[in-house]
Amino acid sequence: MLGNQEKLEILKQIIESPTFKDAARLRDLLSYLVNESIAGRKPKETTIAIDVLGKDKEFDPKDDAIVRVYINNLRTKLEHYYHMNPTGIQYRLTIPKGRYEIDFEPIEAPAEIKEPEKKQWPFVVIGVLSLAVVILLVLMFSRSTGPESTSKIITSVIGHEKKPIMIVVGDFFVMNEEKLEGGEHNNVRDFSINSLDDYMEKSKVDKNFQVKYSPALYTYLRPSTYWGLWQILSVLKTKDVPVSLKLASQFTEDEFKSNNVIFMGQIKSLFVLRKFLSLYGIKCDLNKNTLSIISNDGKTEQLYSPADIHGGKFEKDFSFIVKGKGPGGTDFLLLMGCAEIGLLGAVKGVSDIATTNSILDKFPGGEVPENFMAVFESEGLNQTVFGSKMKNVIVPKVNYSKKTDSLFKK
């Protein structure tokens, strides 16, 4: 029989894992449920709401579904943990439907030989295989994309210390639309929801939302990701620096402190990177898919809001290139768009010689400054950028390094 100390050791291993690192409330909830199990108590919805979620004694589960939402999210998080750690697991923590008690289920067979449910992986399998193909082809056949000036902005992220580079690709939140018992669920996207936090906020205002939809165990990538990876990796492979890949939804603040970062994605998919943009005078309205930049004088604000975004049709979008300092002296480069064409335009801006030179001409000696922002208006169709027009280049006068360190300080 599993002892109490062993249960606490299993709990510690889970809550200290990367999967739970940035989920403080779910860590607290799991710890509470495990300790209640050890004490032999069966927690109720009301006690969880008061003891863990900070609700008052007037809490009524009939009017507030917050406990059920968090329990459902915890189940999803645990599933993700076991997927990311398929070996060396002897007990699996589960929360049976309709209950709030933790079960410690022994695992008799190694997790890696268990066949996953196929219906859970339509996006992630395609995404992983596609990423693998892109990386393999780049490593086998690619060459530098041109003269040194073509890759100057990309290689500026390497820095003098040559810290490892992590390419963070913006992925998108997927939900399961629940069907009648015994039926298959559908995978759906709500463009106003691209994180677990967004899902929770929606659930607060719509009490039936979390009944109809639940977070999926996977995300998906847009096709522009693969073209962008080809361009960036073909430059970095010529440099003596370690390179790794990470989904934005899995990227953590600690990784930002130890890696130079190149982010590539739509502004909706920034995740943890979103929090420090305000330091650079950048504001994002994710619901409207717009971005604004405050000038150096702090008095004027330029709003960039694409008017012609129609997936699969001709698009006019904005491309954003942001270079700056991350926490702990790391460097970062953000290549962003409001939609697909904007992202492709941003990648082209740092890999195409003519576009790159148009940016470098704005800087003294043609050298890449520590901090800058460039905005292009891009237009194109079906993964092809027809042209980009420079709208703005800003070199901030303020050193943001100390502010950035303070923002990411634990």
CSV table of C-alpha atoms in Angstrom, one decimal:
chain,number,residue,atom,x,y,z
A,1,MET,CA,0.0,0.0,0.0
A,2,LEU,CA,1.2,3.5,-0.9
A,3,GLY,CA,2.3,5.4,2.3
A,4,ASN,CA,1.6,9.0,3.0
A,5,GLN,CA,5.3,10.1,2.6
A,6,GLU,CA,5.4,8.4,-0.8
A,7,LYS,CA,2.2,10.3,-1.8
A,8,LEU,CA,3.9,13.6,-0.8
A,9,GLU,CA,7.0,12.7,-2.8
A,10,ILE,CA,4.8,12.0,-5.8
A,11,LEU,CA,3.0,15.4,-5.3
A,12,LYS,CA,6.3,17.2,-5.0
A,13,GLN,CA,7.6,15.7,-8.2
A,14,ILE,CA,4.5,16.8,-10.1
A,15,ILE,CA,4.2,20.4,-8.8
A,16,GLU,CA,7.9,21.1,-9.3
A,17,SER,CA,7.8,19.9,-12.9
A,18,PRO,CA,7.9,22.3,-15.9
A,19,THR,CA,4.2,21.4,-16.6
A,20,PHE,CA,3.0,23.0,-13.4
A,21,LYS,CA,5.7,25.7,-13.0
A,22,ASP,CA,3.5,28.6,-14.2
A,23,ALA,CA,0.2,27.3,-12.8
A,24,ALA,CA,0.3,28.4,-9.1
A,25,ARG,CA,-3.4,28.0,-8.5
A,26,LEU,CA,-3.5,24.5,-9.9
A,27,ARG,CA,-0.4,23.6,-7.8
A,28,ASP,CA,-2.3,24.8,-4.7
A,29,LEU,CA,-5.4,22.9,-5.7
A,30,LEU,CA,-3.5,19.6,-6.3
A,31,SER,CA,-1.6,20.0,-3.0
A,32,TYR,CA,-4.9,20.6,-1.2
A,33,LEU,CA,-6.5,17.5,-2.6
A,34,VAL,CA,-3.6,15.3,-1.9
A,35,ASN,CA,-3.3,16.5,1.7
A,36,GLU,CA,-7.1,16.0,2.1
A,37,SER,CA,-6.7,12.5,0.8
A,38,ILE,CA,-3.9,11.8,3.3
A,39,ALA,CA,-6.0,13.2,6.1
A,40,GLY,CA,-8.9,10.9,5.1
A,41,ARG,CA,-11.2,13.7,4.2
A,42,LYS,CA,-13.5,14.0,1.2
A,43,PRO,CA,-13.4,17.6,0.1
A,44,LYS,CA,-16.6,19.3,-1.1
A,45,GLU,CA,-17.1,21.9,-3.7
A,46,THR,CA,-17.8,24.6,-1.1
A,47,THR,CA,-14.7,23.9,1.0
A,48,ILE,CA,-12.5,23.9,-2.1
A,49,ALA,CA,-13.9,27.3,-3.1
A,50,ILE,CA,-13.3,28.8,0.3
A,51,ASP,CA,-10.0,27.1,1.3
A,52,VAL,CA,-8.2,27.2,-2.1
A,53,LEU,CA,-9.9,29.7,-4.4
A,54,GLY,CA,-10.5,32.5,-1.9
A,55,LYS,CA,-14.3,32.5,-2.0
A,56,ASP,CA,-16.3,33.7,1.0
A,57,LYS,CA,-18.8,31.7,3.1
A,58,GLU,CA,-21.6,32.9,0.9
A,59,PHE,CA,-20.3,30.9,-2.0
A,60,ASP,CA,-23.0,28.9,-3.8
A,61,PRO,CA,-21.9,26.2,-6.3
A,62,LYS,CA,-25.2,26.5,-8.1
A,63,ASP,CA,-24.4,30.1,-9.1
A,64,ASP,CA,-20.6,29.8,-9.5
A,65,ALA,CA,-18.9,27.0,-11.5
A,66,ILE,CA,-15.3,28.1,-10.6
A,67,VAL,CA,-14.5,24.9,-8.7
A,68,ARG,CA,-15.7,22.6,-11.5
A,69,VAL,CA,-13.7,24.7,-14.0
A,70,TYR,CA,-10.5,24.5,-12.0
A,71,ILE,CA,-10.9,20.7,-11.3
A,72,ASN,CA,-11.4,20.1,-15.1
A,73,ASN,CA,-8.3,22.2,-15.8
A,74,LEU,CA,-6.4,20.2,-13.2
A,75,ARG,CA,-7.4,17.0,-14.9
A,76,THR,CA,-6.1,18.3,-18.2
A,77,LYS,CA,-2.9,19.5,-16.6
A,78,LEU,CA,-2.2,16.1,-15.0
A,79,GLU,CA,-2.8,14.4,-18.4
A,80,HIS,CA,-0.3,16.7,-20.0
A,81,TYR,CA,2.2,16.0,-17.2
A,82,TYR,CA,1.9,12.2,-17.8
A,83,HIS,CA,2.2,12.7,-21.5
A,84,MET,CA,5.4,14.8,-21.1
A,85,ASN,CA,6.8,12.2,-18.5
A,86,PRO,CA,6.0,8.8,-20.0
A,87,THR,CA,8.7,6.8,-18.2
A,88,GLY,CA,9.6,6.2,-14.5
A,89,ILE,CA,6.0,6.8,-13.3
A,90,GLN,CA,4.7,4.2,-10.9
A,91,TYR,CA,1.5,5.9,-9.8
A,92,ARG,CA,-0.9,8.1,-11.7
A,93,LEU,CA,-3.0,10.8,-9.9
A,94,THR,CA,-6.6,10.9,-11.1
A,95,ILE,CA,-9.7,12.8,-10.2
A,96,PRO,CA,-12.7,10.7,-11.1
A,97,LYS,CA,-15.6,12.5,-12.7
A,98,GLY,CA,-18.2,13.8,-10.3
A,99,ARG,CA,-15.8,13.7,-7.4
A,100,TYR,CA,-13.1,15.9,-5.8
A,101,GLU,CA,-10.9,13.2,-4.3
A,102,ILE,CA,-7.5,12.2,-5.6
A,103,ASP,CA,-6.9,8.6,-6.5
A,104,PHE,CA,-3.4,7.1,-6.7
A,105,GLU,CA,-3.6,4.5,-9.5
A,106,PRO,CA,-0.7,2.1,-9.9
A,107,ILE,CA,0.8,1.8,-13.4
A,108,GLU,CA,1.5,-1.8,-14.2
A,109,ALA,CA,2.9,-1.3,-17.7
A,110,PRO,CA,5.5,1.3,-18.8
A,111,ALA,CA,3.7,4.4,-20.1
A,112,GLU,CA,5.7,4.6,-23.3
A,113,ILE,CA,4.3,1.3,-24.7
A,114,LYS,CA,0.7,2.4,-24.1
A,115,GLU,CA,-1.0,3.5,-27.3
A,116,PRO,CA,-2.5,7.0,-26.9
A,117,GLU,CA,-6.1,7.7,-27.8
A,118,LYS,CA,-5.9,8.7,-31.5
A,119,LYS,CA,-8.7,11.2,-31.2
A,120,GLN,CA,-6.6,13.4,-28.9
A,121,TRP,CA,-3.8,14.1,-31.3
A,122,PRO,CA,-5.0,15.3,-34.7
A,123,PHE,CA,-3.1,18.7,-34.4
A,124,VAL,CA,-0.2,17.7,-32.3
A,125,VAL,CA,0.9,14.7,-34.4
A,126,ILE,CA,0.8,16.8,-37.5
A,127,GLY,CA,2.6,19.6,-35.8
A,128,VAL,CA,5.4,17.5,-34.4
A,129,LEU,CA,6.0,15.5,-37.6
A,130,SER,CA,6.0,18.7,-39.7
A,131,LEU,CA,8.5,20.4,-37.3
A,132,ALA,CA,10.7,17.3,-37.5
A,133,VAL,CA,10.6,17.3,-41.3
A,134,VAL,CA,11.5,21.0,-41.5
A,135,ILE,CA,14.4,20.7,-39.1
A,136,LEU,CA,15.7,17.6,-40.8
A,137,LEU,CA,15.6,19.3,-44.2
A,138,VAL,CA,17.3,22.4,-42.9
A,139,LEU,CA,20.1,20.5,-41.3
A,140,MET,CA,20.7,18.4,-44.4
A,141,PHE,CA,20.4,20.9,-47.3
A,142,SER,CA,20.1,24.5,-46.2
A,143,ARG,CA,22.8,27.2,-46.7
A,144,SER,CA,23.1,30.7,-45.5
A,145,THR,CA,20.4,32.8,-47.1
A,146,GLY,CA,22.8,35.4,-48.5
A,147,PRO,CA,25.3,38.1,-47.5
A,148,GLU,CA,26.0,38.8,-43.9
A,149,SER,CA,23.7,41.9,-44.0
A,150,THR,CA,20.8,39.5,-44.8
A,151,SER,CA,21.2,37.8,-41.4
A,152,LYS,CA,22.6,40.6,-39.3
A,153,ILE,CA,19.3,41.2,-37.4
A,154,ILE,CA,19.0,37.4,-36.7
A,155,THR,CA,22.6,36.9,-35.6
A,156,SER,CA,22.4,40.0,-33.4
A,157,VAL,CA,20.4,37.8,-31.0
A,158,ILE,CA,23.4,35.6,-30.5
A,159,GLY,CA,25.2,38.3,-28.5
A,160,HIS,CA,28.7,38.3,-27.2
A,161,GLU,CA,28.2,35.6,-24.6
A,162,LYS,CA,26.7,33.2,-27.2
A,163,LYS,CA,24.0,31.8,-24.9
A,164,PRO,CA,21.8,29.1,-26.4
A,165,ILE,CA,19.1,30.3,-28.7
A,166,MET,CA,15.6,29.1,-28.2
A,167,ILE,CA,13.2,29.6,-31.1
A,168,VAL,CA,9.7,30.0,-29.6
A,169,VAL,CA,6.9,29.4,-32.1
A,170,GLY,CA,3.4,30.8,-31.4
A,171,ASP,CA,0.8,28.1,-31.1
A,172,PHE,CA,-2.9,28.3,-30.7
A,173,PHE,CA,-5.3,27.1,-27.9
A,174,VAL,CA,-7.7,24.3,-28.9
A,175,MET,CA,-10.9,23.2,-27.1
A,176,ASN,CA,-13.0,20.1,-27.1
A,177,GLU,CA,-16.7,20.6,-27.8
A,178,GLU,CA,-18.4,18.0,-25.7
A,179,LYS,CA,-21.0,15.8,-27.4
A,180,LEU,CA,-23.6,13.5,-26.0
A,181,GLU,CA,-22.3,10.6,-24.0
A,182,GLY,CA,-20.6,8.0,-26.2
A,183,GLY,CA,-20.2,10.4,-29.1
A,184,GLU,CA,-17.0,11.9,-30.4
A,185,HIS,CA,-16.0,15.4,-29.5
A,186,ASN,CA,-15.1,18.2,-32.0
A,187,ASN,CA,-12.0,20.3,-31.9
A,188,VAL,CA,-12.8,24.0,-32.0
A,189,ARG,CA,-11.1,27.4,-31.9
A,190,ASP,CA,-12.5,30.6,-30.3
A,191,PHE,CA,-10.2,33.4,-31.5
A,192,SER,CA,-10.8,35.4,-28.4
A,193,ILE,CA,-9.4,32.5,-26.3
A,194,ASN,CA,-5.8,31.5,-26.6
A,195,SER,CA,-4.7,30.4,-23.2
A,196,LEU,CA,-6.0,28.7,-20.1
A,197,ASP,CA,-6.4,32.1,-18.4
A,198,ASP,CA,-8.6,33.3,-21.3
A,199,TYR,CA,-10.6,30.1,-21.0
A,200,MET,CA,-11.1,30.8,-17.2
A,201,GLU,CA,-12.2,34.4,-17.8
A,202,LYS,CA,-14.8,33.2,-20.4
A,203,SER,CA,-16.1,30.6,-17.9
A,204,LYS,CA,-16.6,33.3,-15.3
A,205,VAL,CA,-19.0,35.2,-17.4
A,206,ASP,CA,-20.7,32.3,-19.1
A,207,LYS,CA,-21.5,29.5,-16.7
A,208,ASN,CA,-22.4,27.0,-19.4
A,209,PHE,CA,-19.2,27.6,-21.3
A,210,GLN,CA,-17.1,25.1,-19.3
A,211,VAL,CA,-19.9,22.5,-19.6
A,212,LYS,CA,-19.9,22.7,-23.4
A,213,TYR,CA,-16.1,23.2,-23.9
A,214,SER,CA,-13.1,21.8,-22.2
A,215,PRO,CA,-9.3,22.6,-22.8
A,216,ALA,CA,-7.7,20.1,-25.2
A,217,LEU,CA,-4.4,18.5,-24.4
A,218,TYR,CA,-2.7,19.9,-27.5
A,219,THR,CA,-2.3,23.1,-29.5
A,220,TYR,CA,-1.7,23.7,-33.2
A,221,LEU,CA,0.7,25.7,-35.4
A,222,ARG,CA,-0.1,27.9,-38.5
A,223,PRO,CA,1.5,26.9,-41.8
A,224,SER,CA,3.7,30.1,-41.8
A,225,THR,CA,5.6,28.6,-38.9
A,226,TYR,CA,7.4,26.0,-41.1
A,227,TRP,CA,8.5,28.6,-43.7
A,228,GLY,CA,9.7,30.9,-41.0
A,229,LEU,CA,11.7,28.1,-39.3
A,230,TRP,CA,13.4,27.3,-42.6
A,231,GLN,CA,14.5,30.9,-43.0
A,232,ILE,CA,15.8,31.3,-39.5
A,233,LEU,CA,17.4,27.9,-39.0
A,234,SER,CA,19.3,28.2,-42.3
A,235,VAL,CA,21.0,31.3,-40.8
A,236,LEU,CA,21.6,29.9,-37.3
A,237,LYS,CA,23.0,26.6,-38.5
A,238,THR,CA,26.1,28.4,-39.8
A,239,LYS,CA,26.8,29.8,-36.3
A,240,ASP,CA,28.5,28.0,-33.4
A,241,VAL,CA,25.6,28.3,-31.0
A,242,PRO,CA,23.1,25.7,-29.6
A,243,VAL,CA,19.6,26.1,-30.9
A,244,SER,CA,16.4,24.6,-29.5
A,245,LEU,CA,12.7,24.8,-30.3
A,246,LYS,CA,9.7,25.5,-27.9
A,247,LEU,CA,6.0,26.1,-28.3
A,248,ALA,CA,5.0,29.5,-26.9
A,249,SER,CA,2.4,27.8,-24.7
A,250,GLN,CA,5.1,25.8,-23.0
A,251,PHE,CA,7.7,28.5,-22.8
A,252,THR,CA,8.6,29.6,-19.2
A,253,GLU,CA,10.1,32.6,-17.6
A,254,ASP,CA,13.1,30.6,-16.4
A,255,GLU,CA,13.9,29.6,-19.9
A,256,PHE,CA,13.8,33.3,-20.9
A,257,LYS,CA,16.4,34.0,-18.3
A,258,SER,CA,18.9,31.4,-19.7
A,259,ASN,CA,18.3,31.6,-23.4
A,260,ASN,CA,18.4,34.2,-26.1
A,261,VAL,CA,15.0,34.0,-27.7
A,262,ILE,CA,13.6,34.4,-31.2
A,263,PHE,CA,9.8,34.4,-31.1
A,264,MET,CA,7.9,33.8,-34.3
A,265,GLY,CA,4.1,34.0,-34.3
A,266,GLN,CA,0.9,36.0,-34.3
A,267,ILE,CA,0.5,38.5,-31.5
A,268,LYS,CA,-2.3,36.4,-30.1
A,269,SER,CA,0.2,33.6,-29.4
A,270,LEU,CA,2.8,35.5,-27.4
A,271,PHE,CA,1.8,33.8,-24.0
A,272,VAL,CA,4.4,34.7,-21.3
A,273,LEU,CA,6.2,37.0,-23.7
A,274,ARG,CA,3.2,39.3,-23.8
A,275,LYS,CA,3.7,40.6,-20.2
A,276,PHE,CA,6.8,42.7,-20.9
A,277,LEU,CA,5.8,44.4,-24.1
A,278,SER,CA,4.5,47.4,-22.2
A,279,LEU,CA,8.1,48.2,-21.1
A,280,TYR,CA,8.8,48.9,-24.8
A,281,GLY,CA,5.7,51.1,-25.2
A,282,ILE,CA,3.8,48.3,-27.0
A,283,LYS,CA,0.1,47.6,-26.3
A,284,CYS,CA,-1.8,44.6,-27.6
A,285,ASP,CA,-5.5,44.3,-27.9
A,286,LEU,CA,-5.9,40.5,-28.5
A,287,ASN,CA,-9.6,40.6,-29.0
A,288,LYS,CA,-9.3,43.2,-31.8
A,289,ASN,CA,-6.0,41.8,-33.0
A,290,THR,CA,-4.4,45.2,-33.0
A,291,LEU,CA,-1.1,46.6,-31.7
A,292,SER,CA,-0.1,50.1,-30.8
A,293,ILE,CA,3.3,51.7,-30.2
A,294,ILE,CA,3.9,54.8,-28.0
A,295,SER,CA,6.6,57.2,-29.3
A,296,ASN,CA,9.7,58.1,-27.4
A,297,ASP,CA,8.2,61.3,-26.2
A,298,GLY,CA,5.4,59.3,-24.5
A,299,LYS,CA,2.8,61.7,-26.0
A,300,THR,CA,1.8,60.1,-29.2
A,301,GLU,CA,0.5,56.6,-30.0
A,302,GLN,CA,0.4,54.9,-33.4
A,303,LEU,CA,-2.3,52.3,-33.8
A,304,TYR,CA,-1.8,49.4,-36.2
A,305,SER,CA,-5.1,47.6,-37.0
A,306,PRO,CA,-5.3,45.5,-40.2
A,307,ALA,CA,-8.6,46.0,-42.0
A,308,ASP,CA,-8.4,43.2,-44.6
A,309,ILE,CA,-7.8,39.9,-42.7
A,310,HIS,CA,-9.6,37.0,-44.4
A,311,GLY,CA,-7.9,33.7,-44.0
A,312,GLY,CA,-6.9,32.1,-47.4
A,313,LYS,CA,-7.7,35.3,-49.3
A,314,PHE,CA,-5.7,38.5,-50.2
A,315,GLU,CA,-4.6,40.1,-46.9
A,316,LYS,CA,-3.2,43.5,-45.9
A,317,ASP,CA,-1.5,43.0,-42.5
A,318,PHE,CA,1.1,44.6,-40.3
A,319,SER,CA,4.5,43.0,-39.6
A,320,PHE,CA,6.3,43.8,-36.3
A,321,ILE,CA,10.0,43.3,-35.6
A,322,VAL,CA,11.1,44.0,-32.0
A,323,LYS,CA,14.7,43.6,-30.8
A,324,GLY,CA,15.5,44.0,-27.1
A,325,LYS,CA,17.0,42.8,-23.9
A,326,GLY,CA,15.3,40.0,-21.8
A,327,PRO,CA,15.8,39.2,-18.2
A,328,GLY,CA,19.3,38.5,-16.9
A,329,GLY,CA,20.9,40.1,-19.9
A,330,THR,CA,19.5,37.8,-22.6
A,331,ASP,CA,18.6,39.1,-26.0
A,332,PHE,CA,15.3,38.6,-27.8
A,333,LEU,CA,13.9,39.1,-31.3
A,334,LEU,CA,10.1,39.1,-31.8
A,335,LEU,CA,8.8,38.4,-35.4
A,336,MET,CA,5.1,39.1,-35.2
A,337,GLY,CA,2.0,39.7,-37.3
A,338,CYS,CA,-1.6,40.4,-36.6
A,339,ALA,CA,-2.3,37.4,-38.9
A,340,GLU,CA,-0.5,35.0,-41.3
A,341,ILE,CA,0.8,37.5,-43.9
A,342,GLY,CA,2.0,39.8,-41.2
A,343,LEU,CA,4.1,37.1,-39.6
A,344,LEU,CA,5.5,36.1,-43.0
A,345,GLY,CA,6.4,39.7,-43.7
A,346,ALA,CA,8.3,40.0,-40.4
A,347,VAL,CA,10.3,36.9,-41.1
A,348,LYS,CA,11.1,38.3,-44.6
A,349,GLY,CA,12.1,41.5,-43.0
A,350,VAL,CA,15.1,39.8,-41.2
A,351,SER,CA,16.0,37.4,-44.0
A,352,ASP,CA,15.5,39.3,-47.2
A,353,ILE,CA,18.5,41.5,-48.1
A,354,ALA,CA,16.6,44.5,-49.5
A,355,THR,CA,14.2,44.6,-46.6
A,356,THR,CA,16.9,44.1,-44.0
A,357,ASN,CA,19.0,46.9,-45.5
A,358,SER,CA,16.0,49.3,-45.4
A,359,ILE,CA,16.0,48.7,-41.6
A,360,LEU,CA,19.7,48.9,-41.1
A,361,ASP,CA,19.9,52.2,-43.0
A,362,LYS,CA,18.0,53.7,-40.1
A,363,PHE,CA,20.8,52.9,-37.6
A,364,PRO,CA,24.2,54.6,-37.2
A,365,GLY,CA,26.8,52.7,-39.2
A,366,GLY,CA,24.2,50.2,-40.3
A,367,GLU,CA,24.6,48.3,-37.0
A,368,VAL,CA,21.8,46.7,-35.1
A,369,PRO,CA,21.0,48.6,-31.9
A,370,GLU,CA,20.3,46.8,-28.6
A,371,ASN,CA,16.6,47.9,-28.7
A,372,PHE,CA,14.5,48.8,-31.8
A,373,MET,CA,11.1,48.3,-33.3
A,374,ALA,CA,10.2,48.2,-37.0
A,375,VAL,CA,6.7,48.1,-38.5
A,376,PHE,CA,5.9,47.1,-42.1
A,377,GLU,CA,2.6,47.0,-43.9
A,378,SER,CA,2.6,43.6,-45.7
A,379,GLU,CA,0.2,42.3,-48.3
A,380,GLY,CA,-0.1,38.8,-49.8
A,381,LEU,CA,-2.1,35.7,-50.4
A,382,ASN,CA,-1.9,32.0,-49.5
A,383,GLN,CA,1.4,32.1,-47.6
A,384,THR,CA,3.1,34.4,-50.1
A,385,VAL,CA,4.1,38.0,-49.3
A,386,PHE,CA,3.8,40.2,-52.4
A,387,GLY,CA,5.4,43.3,-50.9
A,388,SER,CA,6.1,45.2,-47.7
A,389,LYS,CA,6.2,48.9,-47.0
A,390,MET,CA,8.0,50.3,-44.0
A,391,LYS,CA,5.7,52.3,-41.8
A,392,ASN,CA,7.9,53.1,-38.7
A,393,VAL,CA,11.3,52.4,-37.1
A,394,ILE,CA,11.8,53.4,-33.4
A,395,VAL,CA,15.0,53.1,-31.4
A,396,PRO,CA,13.9,53.6,-27.7
A,397,LYS,CA,16.1,56.0,-25.8
A,398,VAL,CA,15.5,54.3,-22.5
A,399,ASN,CA,17.5,51.3,-21.2
A,400,TYR,CA,14.9,48.7,-20.3
A,401,SER,CA,17.2,46.0,-18.9
A,402,LYS,CA,16.7,46.8,-15.2
A,403,LYS,CA,12.9,47.2,-15.7
A,404,THR,CA,12.8,43.9,-17.5
A,405,ASP,CA,14.8,42.1,-14.7
A,406,SER,CA,12.4,43.6,-12.1
A,407,LEU,CA,9.3,42.4,-14.1
A,408,PHE,CA,10.5,38.8,-14.3
A,409,LYS,CA,11.9,38.7,-10.8
A,410,LYS,CA,10.3,35.9,-8.7
